[in-house]
Amino acid sequence: MARSDVVTRSAATGVPDHLYWASGATGTTFVLDGRSGRWHVLNPAAATLWRELRRAGDVGRAIRTTARRYSRATAAVYEEDARRVAADLLDRGLVITGLPRKAPPARSIAGRPSGLVSVQPAGGRPGWRARLGVVVALVLLRLPFWLTVRLVGGLVRRCARPATVDEAVAAVEAVCAAADRHIGRVACLERSLAVVVSAALTRRRIRWVIGVAEDPVEFHAWPEIAGVMVDVPGERAATEFIKVFEM
């Protein structure tokens, strides 16, 4: 079915289950594509339509339902704009056709870290696990994101027990020391994954979390133990970040 047909009349649609999302206090919704690793930011109006598309499973029904919030004159204008937004959502892969009406929904964690365990890197000599963790993280993040997630998930599932807070702090300190000696870019995404990998080499499990803070928007990735961010302090409080993806 052509895209123009989908957005101009009732057509069964769905939201793929490889999307991870969370909504902020302003109504903005942040969507992470679990296949490509690409972020999408939906303003409150687009987010409302996207949520209704998820619920209704039909473009025409979703547009009519959201249009009822407006007066008759405004609703006519809204419906025209909503069709353009729906077409954009289809182009981005945030809505697709051909899914059964009972297709699994996109996944939302909708939580925040409960606090921060602050790490102050000592700058010492990193051990081999931290150095290897950085190298493995850099290689993994060059792969398609869906494959990275699958491989990391397999590695973490082999871990015997969760790391303690002290073990997580030591892992972050060591990875920071190793990353600071690396000649290339090692930002929060690479460092956090390196922490997870280096801990897994000792069969200790640390969560890998990716999220976002609002106003201004800031994407971030961090290691987490029992709901607490374990990280070097930044300009934003840990509780400002919304979790979108974790494993």
mmCIF file of C-alpha atoms in Angstrom:
data_model
loop_
_atom_site.group_PDB
_atom_site.id
_atom_site.type_symbol
_atom_site.label_atom_id
_atom_site.label_comp_id
_atom_site.label_asym_id
_atom_site.label_seq_id
_atom_site.Cartn_x
_atom_site.Cartn_y
_atom_site.Cartn_z
ATOM 1 C CA MET A 1 0.000 0.000 0.000
ATOM 2 C CA ALA A 2 1.361 3.447 -0.937
ATOM 3 C CA ARG A 3 2.112 5.894 1.833
ATOM 4 C CA SER A 4 -0.451 8.350 0.451
ATOM 5 C CA ASP A 5 -3.134 5.650 0.759
ATOM 6 C CA VAL A 6 -2.138 4.904 4.346
ATOM 7 C CA VAL A 7 -2.473 8.500 5.530
ATOM 8 C CA THR A 8 -5.579 9.492 3.577
ATOM 9 C CA ARG A 9 -7.873 6.684 4.654
ATOM 10 C CA SER A 10 -8.171 4.102 7.387
ATOM 11 C CA ALA A 11 -5.309 1.639 7.202
ATOM 12 C CA ALA A 12 -3.997 -0.883 9.698
ATOM 13 C CA THR A 13 -0.679 0.202 11.131
ATOM 14 C CA GLY A 14 1.511 -0.684 14.069
ATOM 15 C CA VAL A 15 4.588 0.385 15.975
ATOM 16 C CA PRO A 16 7.542 -1.996 15.694
ATOM 17 C CA ASP A 17 8.705 -3.651 18.898
ATOM 18 C CA HIS A 18 12.359 -2.695 18.375
ATOM 19 C CA LEU A 19 11.606 0.880 19.470
ATOM 20 C CA TYR A 20 12.359 2.056 23.007
ATOM 21 C CA TRP A 21 10.785 5.266 24.252
ATOM 22 C CA ALA A 22 10.109 7.544 27.187
ATOM 23 C CA SER A 23 8.195 10.794 27.621
ATOM 24 C CA GLY A 24 9.483 13.781 29.543
ATOM 25 C CA ALA A 25 7.720 16.263 31.774
ATOM 26 C CA THR A 26 7.119 18.637 28.846
ATOM 27 C CA GLY A 27 5.302 15.994 26.784
ATOM 28 C CA THR A 28 8.230 15.505 24.420
ATOM 29 C CA THR A 29 8.817 11.835 23.627
ATOM 30 C CA PHE A 30 12.254 10.375 22.967
ATOM 31 C CA VAL A 31 12.430 7.231 20.843
ATOM 32 C CA LEU A 32 15.522 5.054 20.386
ATOM 33 C CA ASP A 33 15.521 2.695 17.406
ATOM 34 C CA GLY A 34 16.846 -0.612 18.750
ATOM 35 C CA ARG A 35 17.992 -1.685 15.292
ATOM 36 C CA SER A 36 19.863 1.376 14.080
ATOM 37 C CA GLY A 37 20.641 3.135 17.375
ATOM 38 C CA ARG A 38 19.132 6.320 15.944
ATOM 39 C CA TRP A 39 17.289 8.794 18.184
ATOM 40 C CA HIS A 40 13.977 10.414 17.284
ATOM 41 C CA VAL A 41 12.522 13.345 19.239
ATOM 42 C CA LEU A 42 8.765 13.921 18.964
ATOM 43 C CA ASN A 43 7.198 17.180 20.092
ATOM 44 C CA PRO A 44 4.059 16.884 22.275
ATOM 45 C CA ALA A 45 1.620 17.021 19.316
ATOM 46 C CA ALA A 46 3.494 14.382 17.325
ATOM 47 C CA ALA A 47 3.933 12.270 20.452
ATOM 48 C CA THR A 48 0.185 12.350 21.149
ATOM 49 C CA LEU A 49 -0.579 11.157 17.634
ATOM 50 C CA TRP A 50 2.124 8.468 17.821
ATOM 51 C CA ARG A 51 0.722 7.140 21.106
ATOM 52 C CA GLU A 52 -2.773 7.024 19.596
ATOM 53 C CA LEU A 53 -1.431 5.222 16.531
ATOM 54 C CA ARG A 54 0.071 2.650 18.884
ATOM 55 C CA ARG A 55 -3.231 2.261 20.719
ATOM 56 C CA ALA A 56 -5.637 2.335 17.769
ATOM 57 C CA GLY A 57 -3.582 0.426 15.199
ATOM 58 C CA ASP A 58 -5.208 2.472 12.448
ATOM 59 C CA VAL A 59 -4.176 5.835 10.970
ATOM 60 C CA GLY A 60 -7.670 7.116 10.239
ATOM 61 C CA ARG A 61 -9.010 6.162 13.661
ATOM 62 C CA ALA A 62 -6.012 7.677 15.423
ATOM 63 C CA ILE A 63 -6.364 10.994 13.587
ATOM 64 C CA ARG A 64 -10.107 11.191 14.214
ATOM 65 C CA THR A 65 -9.669 10.381 17.902
ATOM 66 C CA THR A 66 -6.994 13.027 18.499
ATOM 67 C CA ALA A 67 -8.910 15.592 16.415
ATOM 68 C CA ARG A 68 -11.846 15.383 18.856
ATOM 69 C CA ARG A 69 -9.804 17.404 21.320
ATOM 70 C CA TYR A 70 -10.286 20.495 19.161
ATOM 71 C CA SER A 71 -13.201 22.576 17.970
ATOM 72 C CA ARG A 72 -14.758 21.623 14.628
ATOM 73 C CA ALA A 73 -12.914 24.341 12.683
ATOM 74 C CA THR A 74 -9.593 23.635 14.362
ATOM 75 C CA ALA A 75 -10.056 19.871 13.978
ATOM 76 C CA ALA A 76 -10.196 20.187 10.180
ATOM 77 C CA VAL A 77 -6.851 21.965 10.149
ATOM 78 C CA TYR A 78 -5.446 19.494 12.662
ATOM 79 C CA GLU A 79 -6.459 16.490 10.558
ATOM 80 C CA GLU A 80 -4.563 17.845 7.569
ATOM 81 C CA ASP A 81 -1.461 18.491 9.696
ATOM 82 C CA ALA A 82 -1.828 15.087 11.377
ATOM 83 C CA ARG A 83 -1.714 13.333 8.014
ATOM 84 C CA ARG A 84 1.604 15.017 7.277
ATOM 85 C CA VAL A 85 2.926 14.023 10.702
ATOM 86 C CA ALA A 86 1.720 10.442 10.174
ATOM 87 C CA ALA A 87 3.529 10.378 6.813
ATOM 88 C CA ASP A 88 6.721 11.558 8.533
ATOM 89 C CA LEU A 89 6.348 8.870 11.221
ATOM 90 C CA LEU A 90 5.997 6.282 8.456
ATOM 91 C CA ASP A 91 9.107 7.622 6.698
ATOM 92 C CA ARG A 92 11.098 7.340 9.922
ATOM 93 C CA GLY A 93 9.936 3.815 10.610
ATOM 94 C CA LEU A 94 8.203 4.830 13.839
ATOM 95 C CA VAL A 95 4.955 3.519 12.367
ATOM 96 C CA ILE A 96 4.767 0.662 9.884
ATOM 97 C CA THR A 97 2.077 -1.183 7.952
ATOM 98 C CA GLY A 98 1.529 -4.891 7.753
ATOM 99 C CA LEU A 99 1.649 -5.614 11.487
ATOM 100 C CA PRO A 100 -1.119 -7.635 13.109
ATOM 101 C CA ARG A 101 -3.407 -5.542 15.303
ATOM 102 C CA LYS A 102 -2.145 -7.392 18.375
ATOM 103 C CA ALA A 103 1.515 -6.757 17.565
ATOM 104 C CA PRO A 104 3.850 -6.259 20.542
ATOM 105 C CA PRO A 105 4.083 -2.588 21.542
ATOM 106 C CA ALA A 106 7.170 -0.431 21.615
ATOM 107 C CA ARG A 107 8.908 -0.680 24.980
ATOM 108 C CA SER A 108 8.977 1.995 27.632
ATOM 109 C CA ILE A 109 11.015 1.953 30.843
ATOM 110 C CA ALA A 110 9.813 5.372 32.018
ATOM 111 C CA GLY A 111 12.108 5.528 35.019
ATOM 112 C CA ARG A 112 14.962 7.637 36.294
ATOM 113 C CA PRO A 113 18.105 6.822 38.263
ATOM 114 C CA SER A 114 17.377 7.129 41.968
ATOM 115 C CA GLY A 115 20.706 8.831 42.565
ATOM 116 C CA LEU A 116 24.401 8.927 41.763
ATOM 117 C CA VAL A 117 27.394 7.102 43.132
ATOM 118 C CA SER A 118 30.044 9.671 42.320
ATOM 119 C CA VAL A 119 33.331 8.413 40.895
ATOM 120 C CA GLN A 120 36.474 10.524 40.970
ATOM 121 C CA PRO A 121 38.975 8.910 38.570
ATOM 122 C CA ALA A 122 42.348 8.505 40.262
ATOM 123 C CA GLY A 123 44.253 8.451 36.983
ATOM 124 C CA GLY A 124 46.248 5.352 37.897
ATOM 125 C CA ARG A 125 47.460 2.644 35.562
ATOM 126 C CA PRO A 126 44.487 0.662 34.202
ATOM 127 C CA GLY A 127 44.433 -3.119 34.385
ATOM 128 C CA TRP A 128 44.109 -5.408 31.393
ATOM 129 C CA ARG A 129 40.370 -5.911 31.881
ATOM 130 C CA ALA A 130 39.680 -2.183 31.611
ATOM 131 C CA ARG A 131 41.918 -1.829 28.555
ATOM 132 C CA LEU A 132 40.262 -4.825 26.903
ATOM 133 C CA GLY A 133 36.830 -3.507 27.877
ATOM 134 C CA VAL A 134 37.493 -0.238 26.050
ATOM 135 C CA VAL A 135 38.718 -2.037 22.926
ATOM 136 C CA VAL A 136 35.757 -4.439 22.902
ATOM 137 C CA ALA A 137 33.282 -1.582 23.447
ATOM 138 C CA LEU A 138 34.755 0.384 20.548
ATOM 139 C CA VAL A 139 34.482 -2.669 18.277
ATOM 140 C CA LEU A 140 30.937 -3.497 19.394
ATOM 141 C CA LEU A 141 29.719 0.037 18.742
ATOM 142 C CA ARG A 142 30.962 -0.138 15.159
ATOM 143 C CA LEU A 143 28.520 -2.976 14.537
ATOM 144 C CA PRO A 144 24.835 -2.477 13.733
ATOM 145 C CA PHE A 145 23.190 -1.458 16.992
ATOM 146 C CA TRP A 146 20.826 -4.468 17.049
ATOM 147 C CA LEU A 147 23.840 -6.795 16.870
ATOM 148 C CA THR A 148 25.638 -4.851 19.602
ATOM 149 C CA VAL A 149 22.593 -5.269 21.847
ATOM 150 C CA ARG A 150 22.370 -8.979 21.115
ATOM 151 C CA LEU A 151 26.057 -9.618 21.817
ATOM 152 C CA VAL A 152 26.125 -7.536 24.985
ATOM 153 C CA GLY A 153 22.952 -9.242 26.186
ATOM 154 C CA GLY A 154 24.545 -12.648 25.688
ATOM 155 C CA LEU A 155 27.642 -11.548 27.578
ATOM 156 C CA VAL A 156 25.710 -10.086 30.504
ATOM 157 C CA ARG A 157 23.498 -13.170 30.840
ATOM 158 C CA ARG A 158 26.610 -15.234 31.553
ATOM 159 C CA CYS A 159 27.459 -13.122 34.597
ATOM 160 C CA ALA A 160 27.077 -14.991 37.884
ATOM 161 C CA ARG A 161 25.861 -12.107 40.051
ATOM 162 C CA PRO A 162 25.355 -8.339 40.110
ATOM 163 C CA ALA A 163 28.454 -6.296 40.879
ATOM 164 C CA THR A 164 28.602 -4.541 44.215
ATOM 165 C CA VAL A 165 28.751 -0.765 44.337
ATOM 166 C CA ASP A 166 32.467 -0.934 45.216
ATOM 167 C CA GLU A 167 33.113 -3.238 42.268
ATOM 168 C CA ALA A 168 31.202 -0.928 39.940
ATOM 169 C CA VAL A 169 33.132 2.120 41.191
ATOM 170 C CA ALA A 170 36.435 0.296 40.658
ATOM 171 C CA ALA A 171 35.362 -0.676 37.127
ATOM 172 C CA VAL A 172 34.432 2.915 36.246
ATOM 173 C CA GLU A 173 37.724 4.231 37.658
ATOM 174 C CA ALA A 174 39.746 1.699 35.673
ATOM 175 C CA VAL A 175 37.837 2.305 32.422
ATOM 176 C CA CYS A 176 38.229 6.084 32.782
ATOM 177 C CA ALA A 177 41.986 5.596 33.169
ATOM 178 C CA ALA A 178 42.096 3.344 30.102
ATOM 179 C CA ALA A 179 39.884 5.663 28.045
ATOM 180 C CA ASP A 180 42.015 8.702 28.904
ATOM 181 C CA ARG A 181 45.019 6.892 27.406
ATOM 182 C CA HIS A 182 43.212 5.975 24.203
ATOM 183 C CA ILE A 183 44.105 8.108 21.192
ATOM 184 C CA GLY A 184 40.571 8.156 19.777
ATOM 185 C CA ARG A 185 37.177 9.351 20.988
ATOM 186 C CA VAL A 186 35.828 7.479 23.992
ATOM 187 C CA ALA A 187 32.662 9.258 25.109
ATOM 188 C CA CYS A 188 29.935 8.206 27.547
ATOM 189 C CA LEU A 189 28.458 5.544 25.253
ATOM 190 C CA GLU A 190 31.822 3.835 24.789
ATOM 191 C CA ARG A 191 32.901 4.253 28.427
ATOM 192 C CA SER A 192 29.673 2.936 29.904
ATOM 193 C CA LEU A 193 29.707 -0.119 27.650
ATOM 194 C CA ALA A 194 33.394 -0.688 28.469
ATOM 195 C CA VAL A 195 32.474 -0.744 32.165
ATOM 196 C CA VAL A 196 29.807 -3.383 31.499
ATOM 197 C CA VAL A 197 32.235 -5.487 29.443
ATOM 198 C CA SER A 198 35.152 -5.223 31.893
ATOM 199 C CA ALA A 199 32.882 -6.252 34.785
ATOM 200 C CA ALA A 200 31.533 -9.161 32.738
ATOM 201 C CA LEU A 201 35.098 -10.456 32.350
ATOM 202 C CA THR A 202 34.964 -11.171 36.087
ATOM 203 C CA ARG A 203 31.384 -12.521 35.719
ATOM 204 C CA ARG A 204 29.946 -9.486 37.491
ATOM 205 C CA ARG A 205 26.820 -7.870 36.058
ATOM 206 C CA ILE A 206 26.419 -4.112 35.657
ATOM 207 C CA ARG A 207 23.458 -2.584 33.843
ATOM 208 C CA TRP A 208 24.022 -0.569 30.680
ATOM 209 C CA VAL A 209 21.551 2.316 30.486
ATOM 210 C CA ILE A 210 20.951 4.904 27.757
ATOM 211 C CA GLY A 211 18.730 7.888 28.407
ATOM 212 C CA VAL A 212 18.104 11.581 27.978
ATOM 213 C CA ALA A 213 17.639 14.773 29.976
ATOM 214 C CA GLU A 214 15.327 17.585 28.891
ATOM 215 C CA ASP A 215 15.639 21.343 28.499
ATOM 216 C CA PRO A 216 18.209 21.406 27.059
ATOM 217 C CA VAL A 217 18.166 17.932 25.568
ATOM 218 C CA GLU A 218 21.211 15.853 26.501
ATOM 219 C CA PHE A 219 21.652 12.203 25.571
ATOM 220 C CA HIS A 220 23.747 10.116 27.938
ATOM 221 C CA ALA A 221 24.762 6.522 28.651
ATOM 222 C CA TRP A 222 25.855 5.231 32.040
ATOM 223 C CA PRO A 223 26.518 2.102 34.125
ATOM 224 C CA GLU A 224 23.970 1.420 36.835
ATOM 225 C CA ILE A 225 23.703 -0.711 39.967
ATOM 226 C CA ALA A 226 20.339 -1.299 41.680
ATOM 227 C CA GLY A 227 18.815 1.765 40.001
ATOM 228 C CA VAL A 228 21.711 4.088 40.921
ATOM 229 C CA MET A 229 23.937 5.718 38.311
ATOM 230 C CA VAL A 230 27.644 5.007 38.871
ATOM 231 C CA ASP A 231 29.473 7.717 36.997
ATOM 232 C CA VAL A 232 31.761 10.705 36.988
ATOM 233 C CA PRO A 233 29.671 13.732 38.064
ATOM 234 C CA GLY A 234 28.455 15.970 35.248
ATOM 235 C CA GLU A 235 26.605 19.243 35.012
ATOM 236 C CA ARG A 236 23.211 17.497 35.279
ATOM 237 C CA ALA A 237 21.898 15.642 38.312
ATOM 238 C CA ALA A 238 21.422 11.910 37.789
ATOM 239 C CA THR A 239 17.716 12.212 38.539
ATOM 240 C CA GLU A 240 17.266 14.583 35.582
ATOM 241 C CA PHE A 241 17.884 11.729 33.160
ATOM 242 C CA ILE A 242 15.032 9.582 31.855
ATOM 243 C CA LYS A 243 15.874 5.974 31.084
ATOM 244 C CA VAL A 244 14.995 4.930 27.546
ATOM 245 C CA PHE A 245 17.005 1.706 27.154
ATOM 246 C CA GLU A 246 18.618 -0.653 29.648
ATOM 247 C CA MET A 247 20.049 -4.120 29.705
#
